[in-house]
Tab-separated table of C-alpha atoms in Angstrom:
chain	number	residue	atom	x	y	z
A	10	UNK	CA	0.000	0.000	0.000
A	11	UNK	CA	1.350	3.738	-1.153
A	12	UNK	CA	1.144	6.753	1.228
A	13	UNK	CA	-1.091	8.113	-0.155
A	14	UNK	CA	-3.611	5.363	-0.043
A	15	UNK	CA	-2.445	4.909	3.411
A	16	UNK	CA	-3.530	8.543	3.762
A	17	UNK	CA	-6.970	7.906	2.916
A	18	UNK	CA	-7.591	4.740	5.084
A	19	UNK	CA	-6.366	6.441	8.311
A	20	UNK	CA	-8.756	9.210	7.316
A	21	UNK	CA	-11.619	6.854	6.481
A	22	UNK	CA	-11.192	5.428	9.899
A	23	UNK	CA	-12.102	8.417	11.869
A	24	UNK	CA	-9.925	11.518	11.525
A	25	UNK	CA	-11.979	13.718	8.657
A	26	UNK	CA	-13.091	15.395	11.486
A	27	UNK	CA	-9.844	16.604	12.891
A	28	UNK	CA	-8.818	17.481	9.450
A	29	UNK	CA	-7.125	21.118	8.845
A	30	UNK	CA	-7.997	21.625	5.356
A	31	UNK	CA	-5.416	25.159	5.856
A	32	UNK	CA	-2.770	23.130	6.324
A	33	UNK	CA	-2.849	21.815	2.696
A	34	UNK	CA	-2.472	25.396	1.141
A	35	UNK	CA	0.341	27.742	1.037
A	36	UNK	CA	-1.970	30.798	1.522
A	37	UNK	CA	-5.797	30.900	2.140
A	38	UNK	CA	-8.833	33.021	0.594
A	39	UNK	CA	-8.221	35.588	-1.538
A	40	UNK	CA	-4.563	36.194	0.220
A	41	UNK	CA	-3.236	34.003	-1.942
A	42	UNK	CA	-4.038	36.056	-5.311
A	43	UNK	CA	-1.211	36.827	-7.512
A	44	UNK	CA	0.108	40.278	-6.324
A	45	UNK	CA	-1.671	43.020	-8.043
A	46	UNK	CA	1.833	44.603	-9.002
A	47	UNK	CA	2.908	41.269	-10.552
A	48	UNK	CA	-0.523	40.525	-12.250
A	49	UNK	CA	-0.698	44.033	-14.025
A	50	UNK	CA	2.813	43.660	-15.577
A	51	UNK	CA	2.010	39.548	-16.677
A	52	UNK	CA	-1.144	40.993	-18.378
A	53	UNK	CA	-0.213	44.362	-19.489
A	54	UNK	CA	-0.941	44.112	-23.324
A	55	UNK	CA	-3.375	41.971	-23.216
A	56	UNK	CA	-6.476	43.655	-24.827
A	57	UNK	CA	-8.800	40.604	-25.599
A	58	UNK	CA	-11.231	41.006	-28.013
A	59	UNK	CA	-12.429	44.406	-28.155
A	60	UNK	CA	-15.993	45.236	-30.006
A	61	UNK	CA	-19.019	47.254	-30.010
A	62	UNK	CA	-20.616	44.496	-28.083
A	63	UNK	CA	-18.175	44.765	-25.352
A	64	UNK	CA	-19.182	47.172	-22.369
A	65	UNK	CA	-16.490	46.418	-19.897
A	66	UNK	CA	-13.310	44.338	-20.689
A	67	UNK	CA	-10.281	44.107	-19.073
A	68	UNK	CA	-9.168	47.866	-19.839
A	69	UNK	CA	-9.627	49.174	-16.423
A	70	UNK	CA	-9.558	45.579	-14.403
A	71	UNK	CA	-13.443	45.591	-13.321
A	72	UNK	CA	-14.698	43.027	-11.225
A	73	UNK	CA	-16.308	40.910	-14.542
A	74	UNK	CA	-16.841	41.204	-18.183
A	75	UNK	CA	-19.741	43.003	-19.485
A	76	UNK	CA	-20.732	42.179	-22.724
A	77	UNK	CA	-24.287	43.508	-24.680
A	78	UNK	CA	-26.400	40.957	-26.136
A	79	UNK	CA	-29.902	43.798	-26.618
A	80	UNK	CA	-30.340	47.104	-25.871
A	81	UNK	CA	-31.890	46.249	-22.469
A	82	UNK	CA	-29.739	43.667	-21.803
A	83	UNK	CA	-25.947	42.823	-20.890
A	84	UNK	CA	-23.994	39.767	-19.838
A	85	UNK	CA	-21.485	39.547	-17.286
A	86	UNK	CA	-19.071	36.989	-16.630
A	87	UNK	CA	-16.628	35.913	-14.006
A	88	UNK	CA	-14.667	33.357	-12.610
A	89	UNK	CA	-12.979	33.280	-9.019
A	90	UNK	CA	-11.469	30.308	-6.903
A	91	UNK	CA	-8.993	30.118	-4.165
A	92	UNK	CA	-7.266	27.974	-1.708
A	93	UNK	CA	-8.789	26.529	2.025
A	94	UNK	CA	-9.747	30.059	3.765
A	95	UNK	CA	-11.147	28.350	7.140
A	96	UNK	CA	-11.114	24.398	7.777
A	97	UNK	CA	-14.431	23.758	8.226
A	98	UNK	CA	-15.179	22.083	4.265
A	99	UNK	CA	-18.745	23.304	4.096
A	100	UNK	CA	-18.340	26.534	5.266
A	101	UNK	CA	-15.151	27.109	2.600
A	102	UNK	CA	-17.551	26.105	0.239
A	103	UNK	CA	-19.903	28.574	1.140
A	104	UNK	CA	-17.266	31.588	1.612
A	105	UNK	CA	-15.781	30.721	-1.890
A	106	UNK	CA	-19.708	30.800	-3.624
A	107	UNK	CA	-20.101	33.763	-1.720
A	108	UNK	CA	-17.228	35.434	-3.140
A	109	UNK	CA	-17.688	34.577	-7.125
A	110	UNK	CA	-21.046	35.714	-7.047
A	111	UNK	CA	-20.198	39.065	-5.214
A	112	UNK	CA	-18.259	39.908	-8.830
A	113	UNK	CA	-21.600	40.015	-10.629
A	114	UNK	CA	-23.629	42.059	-7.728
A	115	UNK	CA	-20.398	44.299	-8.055
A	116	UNK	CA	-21.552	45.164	-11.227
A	117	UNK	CA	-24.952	45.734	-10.554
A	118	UNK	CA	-25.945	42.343	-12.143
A	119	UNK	CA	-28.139	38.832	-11.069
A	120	UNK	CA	-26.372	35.687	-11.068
A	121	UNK	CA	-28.416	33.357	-13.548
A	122	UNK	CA	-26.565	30.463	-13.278
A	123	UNK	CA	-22.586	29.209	-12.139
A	124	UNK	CA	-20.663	25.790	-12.442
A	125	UNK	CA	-18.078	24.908	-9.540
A	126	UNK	CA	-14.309	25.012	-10.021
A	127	UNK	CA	-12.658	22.506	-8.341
A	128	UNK	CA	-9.013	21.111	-7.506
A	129	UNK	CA	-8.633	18.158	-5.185
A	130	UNK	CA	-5.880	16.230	-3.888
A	131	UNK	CA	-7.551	13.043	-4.342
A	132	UNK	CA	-4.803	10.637	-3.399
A	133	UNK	CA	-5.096	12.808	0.325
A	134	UNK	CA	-8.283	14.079	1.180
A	135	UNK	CA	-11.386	11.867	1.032
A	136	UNK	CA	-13.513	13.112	-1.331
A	137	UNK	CA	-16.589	12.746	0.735
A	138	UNK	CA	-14.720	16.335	2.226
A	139	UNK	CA	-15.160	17.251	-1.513
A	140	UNK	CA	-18.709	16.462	-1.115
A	141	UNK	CA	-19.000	18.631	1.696
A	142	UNK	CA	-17.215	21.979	0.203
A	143	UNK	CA	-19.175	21.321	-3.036
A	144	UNK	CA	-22.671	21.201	-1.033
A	145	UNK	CA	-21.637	24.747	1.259
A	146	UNK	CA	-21.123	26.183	-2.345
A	147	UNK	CA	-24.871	24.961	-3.150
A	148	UNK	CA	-26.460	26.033	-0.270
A	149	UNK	CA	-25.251	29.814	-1.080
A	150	UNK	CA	-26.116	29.837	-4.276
A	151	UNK	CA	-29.689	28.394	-3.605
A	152	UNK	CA	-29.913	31.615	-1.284
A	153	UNK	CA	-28.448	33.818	-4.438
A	154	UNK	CA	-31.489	32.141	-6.651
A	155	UNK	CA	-28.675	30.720	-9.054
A	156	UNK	CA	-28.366	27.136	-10.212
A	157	UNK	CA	-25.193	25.523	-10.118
A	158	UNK	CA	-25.157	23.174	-13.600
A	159	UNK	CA	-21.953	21.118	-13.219
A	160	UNK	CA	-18.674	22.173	-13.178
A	161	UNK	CA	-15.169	20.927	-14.315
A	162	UNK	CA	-12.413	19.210	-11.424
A	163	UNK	CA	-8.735	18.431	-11.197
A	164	UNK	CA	-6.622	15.849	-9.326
A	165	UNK	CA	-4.888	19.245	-7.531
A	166	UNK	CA	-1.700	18.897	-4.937
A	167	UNK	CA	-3.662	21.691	-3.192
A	168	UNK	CA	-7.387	21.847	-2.739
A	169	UNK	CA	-9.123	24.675	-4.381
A	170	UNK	CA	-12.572	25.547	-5.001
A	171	UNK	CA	-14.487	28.735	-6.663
A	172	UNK	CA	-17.157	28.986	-9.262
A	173	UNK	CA	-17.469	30.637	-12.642
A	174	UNK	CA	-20.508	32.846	-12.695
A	175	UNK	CA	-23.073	34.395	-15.251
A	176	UNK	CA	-24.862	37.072	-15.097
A	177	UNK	CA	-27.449	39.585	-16.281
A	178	UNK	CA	-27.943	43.786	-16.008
A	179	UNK	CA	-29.237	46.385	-17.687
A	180	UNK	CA	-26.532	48.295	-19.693
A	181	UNK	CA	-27.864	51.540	-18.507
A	182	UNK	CA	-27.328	50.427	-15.058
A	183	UNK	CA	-23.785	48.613	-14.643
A	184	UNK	CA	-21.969	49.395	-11.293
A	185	UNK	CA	-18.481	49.872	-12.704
A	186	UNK	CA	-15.051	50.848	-11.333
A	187	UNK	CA	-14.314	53.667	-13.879
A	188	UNK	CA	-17.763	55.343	-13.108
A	189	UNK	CA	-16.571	57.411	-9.845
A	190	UNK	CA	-17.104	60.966	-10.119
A	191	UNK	CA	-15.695	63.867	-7.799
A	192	UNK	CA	-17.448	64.970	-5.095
A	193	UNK	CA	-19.333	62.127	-4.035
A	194	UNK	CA	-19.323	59.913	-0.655
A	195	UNK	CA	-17.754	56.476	-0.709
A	196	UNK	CA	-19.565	53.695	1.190
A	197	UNK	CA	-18.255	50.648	2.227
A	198	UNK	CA	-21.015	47.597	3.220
A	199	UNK	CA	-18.864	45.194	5.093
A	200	UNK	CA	-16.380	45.712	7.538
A	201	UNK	CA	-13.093	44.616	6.908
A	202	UNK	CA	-10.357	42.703	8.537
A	203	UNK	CA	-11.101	39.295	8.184
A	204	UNK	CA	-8.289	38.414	6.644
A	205	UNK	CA	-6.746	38.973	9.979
A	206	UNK	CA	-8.635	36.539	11.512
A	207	UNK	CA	-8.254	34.050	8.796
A	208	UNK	CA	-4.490	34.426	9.123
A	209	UNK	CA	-5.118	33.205	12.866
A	210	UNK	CA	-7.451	30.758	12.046
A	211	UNK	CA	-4.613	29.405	10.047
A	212	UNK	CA	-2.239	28.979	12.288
A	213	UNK	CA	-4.226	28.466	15.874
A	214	UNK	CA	-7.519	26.744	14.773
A	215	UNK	CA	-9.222	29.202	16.267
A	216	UNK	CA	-12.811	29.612	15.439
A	217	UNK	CA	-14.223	33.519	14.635
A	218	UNK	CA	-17.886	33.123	14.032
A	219	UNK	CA	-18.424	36.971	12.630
A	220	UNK	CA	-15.752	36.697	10.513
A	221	UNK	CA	-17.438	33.461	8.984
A	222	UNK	CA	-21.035	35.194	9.363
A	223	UNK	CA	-19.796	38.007	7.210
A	224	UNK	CA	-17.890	36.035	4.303
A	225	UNK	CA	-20.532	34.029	3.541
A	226	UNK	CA	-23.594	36.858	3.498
A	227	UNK	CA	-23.972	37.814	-0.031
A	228	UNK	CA	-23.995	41.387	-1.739
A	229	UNK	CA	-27.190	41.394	-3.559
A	230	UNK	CA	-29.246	43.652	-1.148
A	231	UNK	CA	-26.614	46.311	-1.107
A	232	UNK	CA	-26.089	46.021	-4.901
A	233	UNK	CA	-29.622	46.184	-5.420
A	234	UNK	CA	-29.961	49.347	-3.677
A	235	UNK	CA	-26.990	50.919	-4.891
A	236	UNK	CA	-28.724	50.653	-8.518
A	237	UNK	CA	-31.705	51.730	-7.182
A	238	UNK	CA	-30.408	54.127	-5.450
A	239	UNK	CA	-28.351	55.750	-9.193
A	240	UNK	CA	-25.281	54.495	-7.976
A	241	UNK	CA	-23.078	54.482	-10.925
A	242	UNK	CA	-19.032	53.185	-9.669
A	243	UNK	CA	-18.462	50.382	-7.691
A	244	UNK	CA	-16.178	46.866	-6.502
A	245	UNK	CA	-15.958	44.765	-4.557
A	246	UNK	CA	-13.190	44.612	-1.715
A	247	UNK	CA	-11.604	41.055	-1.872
A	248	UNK	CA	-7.923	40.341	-2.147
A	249	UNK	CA	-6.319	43.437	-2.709
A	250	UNK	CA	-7.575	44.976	0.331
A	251	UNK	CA	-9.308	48.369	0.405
A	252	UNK	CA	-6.807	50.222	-0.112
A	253	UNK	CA	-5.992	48.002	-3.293
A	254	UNK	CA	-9.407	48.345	-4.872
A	255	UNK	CA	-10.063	51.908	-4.065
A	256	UNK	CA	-6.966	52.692	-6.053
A	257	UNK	CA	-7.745	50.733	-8.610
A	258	UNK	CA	-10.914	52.402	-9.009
A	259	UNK	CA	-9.581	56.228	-8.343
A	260	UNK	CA	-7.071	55.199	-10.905
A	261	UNK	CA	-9.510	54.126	-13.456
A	262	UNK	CA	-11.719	57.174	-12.887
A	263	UNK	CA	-8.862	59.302	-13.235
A	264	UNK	CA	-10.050	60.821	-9.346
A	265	UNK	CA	-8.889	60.802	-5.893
A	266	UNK	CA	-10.338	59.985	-2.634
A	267	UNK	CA	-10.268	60.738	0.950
A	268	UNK	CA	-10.347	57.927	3.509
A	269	UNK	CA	-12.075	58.657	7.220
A	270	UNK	CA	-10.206	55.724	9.549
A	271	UNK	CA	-12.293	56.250	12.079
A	272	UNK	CA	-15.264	55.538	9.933
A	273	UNK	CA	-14.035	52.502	7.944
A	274	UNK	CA	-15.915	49.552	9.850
A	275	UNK	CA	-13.296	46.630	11.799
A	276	UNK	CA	-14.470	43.161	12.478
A	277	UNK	CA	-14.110	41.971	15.991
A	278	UNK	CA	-10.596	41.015	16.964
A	279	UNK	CA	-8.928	42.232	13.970
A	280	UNK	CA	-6.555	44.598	15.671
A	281	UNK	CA	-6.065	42.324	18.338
A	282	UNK	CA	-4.742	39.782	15.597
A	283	UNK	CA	-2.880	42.578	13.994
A	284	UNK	CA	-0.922	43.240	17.143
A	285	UNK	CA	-0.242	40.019	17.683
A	286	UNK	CA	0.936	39.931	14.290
A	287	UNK	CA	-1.413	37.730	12.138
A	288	UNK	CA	-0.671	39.470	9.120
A	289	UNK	CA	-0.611	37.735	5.749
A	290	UNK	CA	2.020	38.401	2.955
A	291	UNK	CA	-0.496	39.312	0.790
A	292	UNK	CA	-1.741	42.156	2.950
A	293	UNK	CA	2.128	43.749	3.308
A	294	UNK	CA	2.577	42.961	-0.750
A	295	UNK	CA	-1.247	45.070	-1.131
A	296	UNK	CA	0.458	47.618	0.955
A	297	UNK	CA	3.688	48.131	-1.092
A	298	UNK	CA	1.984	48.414	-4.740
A	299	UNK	CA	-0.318	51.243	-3.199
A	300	UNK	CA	1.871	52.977	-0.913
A	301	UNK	CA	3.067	55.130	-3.552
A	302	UNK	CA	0.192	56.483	-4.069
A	303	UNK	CA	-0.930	57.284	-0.391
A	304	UNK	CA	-1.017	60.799	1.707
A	305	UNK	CA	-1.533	60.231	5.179
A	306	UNK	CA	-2.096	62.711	7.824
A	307	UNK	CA	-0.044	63.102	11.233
A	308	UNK	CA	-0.790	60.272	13.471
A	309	UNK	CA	-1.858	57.297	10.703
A	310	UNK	CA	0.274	54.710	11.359
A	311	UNK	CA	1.821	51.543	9.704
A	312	UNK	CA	-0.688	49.181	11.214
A	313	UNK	CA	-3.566	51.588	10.332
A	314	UNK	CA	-2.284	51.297	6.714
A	315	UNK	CA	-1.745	47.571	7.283
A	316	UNK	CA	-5.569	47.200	8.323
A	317	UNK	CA	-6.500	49.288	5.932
A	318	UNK	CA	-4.690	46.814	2.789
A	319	UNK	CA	-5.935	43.549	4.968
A	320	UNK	CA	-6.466	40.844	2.275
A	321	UNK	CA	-10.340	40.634	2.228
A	322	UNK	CA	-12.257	37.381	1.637
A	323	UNK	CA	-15.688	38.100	-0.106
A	324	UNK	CA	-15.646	41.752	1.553
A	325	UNK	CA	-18.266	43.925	1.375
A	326	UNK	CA	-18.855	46.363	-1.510
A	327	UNK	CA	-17.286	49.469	-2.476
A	328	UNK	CA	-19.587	51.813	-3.726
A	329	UNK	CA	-19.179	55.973	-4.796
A	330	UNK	CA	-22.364	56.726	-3.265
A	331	UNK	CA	-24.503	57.189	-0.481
A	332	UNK	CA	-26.256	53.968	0.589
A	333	UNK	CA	-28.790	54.024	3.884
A	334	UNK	CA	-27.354	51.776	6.821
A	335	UNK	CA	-23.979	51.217	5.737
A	336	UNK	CA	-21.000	53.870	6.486
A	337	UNK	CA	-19.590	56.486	4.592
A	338	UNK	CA	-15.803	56.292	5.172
A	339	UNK	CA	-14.589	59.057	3.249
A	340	UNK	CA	-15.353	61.028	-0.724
A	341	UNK	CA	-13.765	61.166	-3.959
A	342	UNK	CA	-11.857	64.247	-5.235
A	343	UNK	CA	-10.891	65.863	-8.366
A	344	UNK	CA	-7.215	65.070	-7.413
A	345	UNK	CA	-5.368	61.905	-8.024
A	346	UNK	CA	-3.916	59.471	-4.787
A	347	UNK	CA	-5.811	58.669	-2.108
A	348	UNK	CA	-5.496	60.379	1.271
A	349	UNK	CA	-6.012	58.880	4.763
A	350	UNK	CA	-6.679	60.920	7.564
């Protein structure tokens, strides 16, 4: 008998439950993206297929692909998968459905229908565990309203999971990232430092229920009422932390934008992880590709900026606008950086 079939009997026997699944990925949740420096130079160039038909590409990096099929309608697509973000299988599988679905209520759009992505070490994981992420992934998008119609897997030396995702909006009304205008507030609809506490999850097993509660609660009420609302810019706050998607979309808009600390919303225990140093590489490597472009006022410090580029895991949304019971943390200008005070 291999090791790897040994593997699976001693797991068969008893010990799925004691399973980490984070210890059988180098990163977790969207902290293990490419860095956004590194990805914009590998893709620089790269212009698709540009057309009439084609509302959004990949011209300013938008959260999916918009493409017009009638006057009243567009198409959206996305894709988005990532590595073991908490070890619990089911609720990984609902995080990661969470989080490819919050790129089409990003733009404004419905999720119509989404097949799973899926890489599995087969010879090391049971795949009854596979079962389990795959059915945490159905449950959420059975809340969403979308049907999940198959899917395409890989024998994977890490396990990874995601889903590609259509969509539908009206062209008139697509949420984009090179919509913000000066002047206007900027809302954020999740709090953020999760990634924090995923980082400790990772390497103490601890358990942070909020931080769980607020990955897996979807984005289609606040996207619905930021296009009812006239909202016109948005994104969604995932791997490149706040910091990394407001400048992306400042820098797309060709505007700045002031940042309130005080006002930007933190998930329970986040600074507590931060001082006891629970921070991921991908939050320091979403710090250095935007520091350049960051004003700070006296008294910001490096762990506010470190919060403030935390690696998100379906985070909230990021809209230029005012919506009703979320915060405002700050307004775009008709300057260029962003500024933190």
């Amino acid at each position: 008998m291999n090791e790897a079939q040994t593997s699976v009997q001693q797991l068969d026997e008893g010990a799925v439950g004691a399973l980490r699944l984070t210890d059988y990925a180098h990163g977790g949740g969207c902290a293990c993206k490419i860095p956004p420096g590194e990805l914009e130079d590998a893709v620089r160039g790269l212009i698709g297929q540009p057309g009439a038909e084609v509302l959004v590409g990949l011209d300013s990096g938008d959260d999916a692909a918009a493409v017009l099929v009638r006057d009243d309608l567009a198409v959206l697509t996305t894709a988005d998968f990532f590595t073991p973000v908490v070890n619990d299988a089911f609720d990984w599988g609902r995080i990661a459905a969470a989080n490819a679905l919050s790129d089409i209520y990003a733009m404004g759009g419905r999720p119509v229908t989404a097949i799973n992505l899926v890489g599995w070490p087969r010879g090391v994981l049971p795949m009854e565990l596979m079962t389990e992420v795959l059915r945490g992934g159905l449950s959420v998008a059975s809340e969403a309203g979308c049907p999940v119609l198959g899917g395409h897997s890989i024998d994977d030396p890490e396990p990874k999971y995601g889903m590609a995702v259509t969509g539908v909006a009206h062209p008139d009304r697509l949420l984009r990232n090179d919509a913000a205008r000066p002047g206007l507030p900027i809302t954020l609809t999740k709090p953020i430092g999760v990634g924090l506490l995923n980082n400790r999850h990772k390497a103490t097993g601890e358990v942070f229920a909020e931080a769980i509660a607020t990955m897996v609660g979807l984005n289609r009420d606040a996207s619905e009422a930021a296009v009812a609302a006239g909202v016109r810019a948005a994104t969604d706050v995932t791997g490149f932390g706040l910091l990394g998607h407001l400048h992306k979309m400042v820098r797309a808009s060709e505007v700045g934008a002031v940042i309130d600390l005080k006002a930007v919303p933190l998930i329970d225990g986040a600074r507590e992880a931060l001082r006891d140093g629970f921070v991921s590489g991908g939050t320091r490597r979403n710090l250095d590709w935007v520091r350049p472009h960051l004003q700070t006022a006296p008294g910001i410090t490096e762990d506010d900026l470190l919060l403030l580029a935390d690696a998100q895991t379906s985070g909230g949304l990021l809209v230029v606008g005012e919506l009703p019971g979320h915060p405002v943390i700050g307004h775009t200008t008709a300057g260029r950086g962003i500024r933190i005070r």
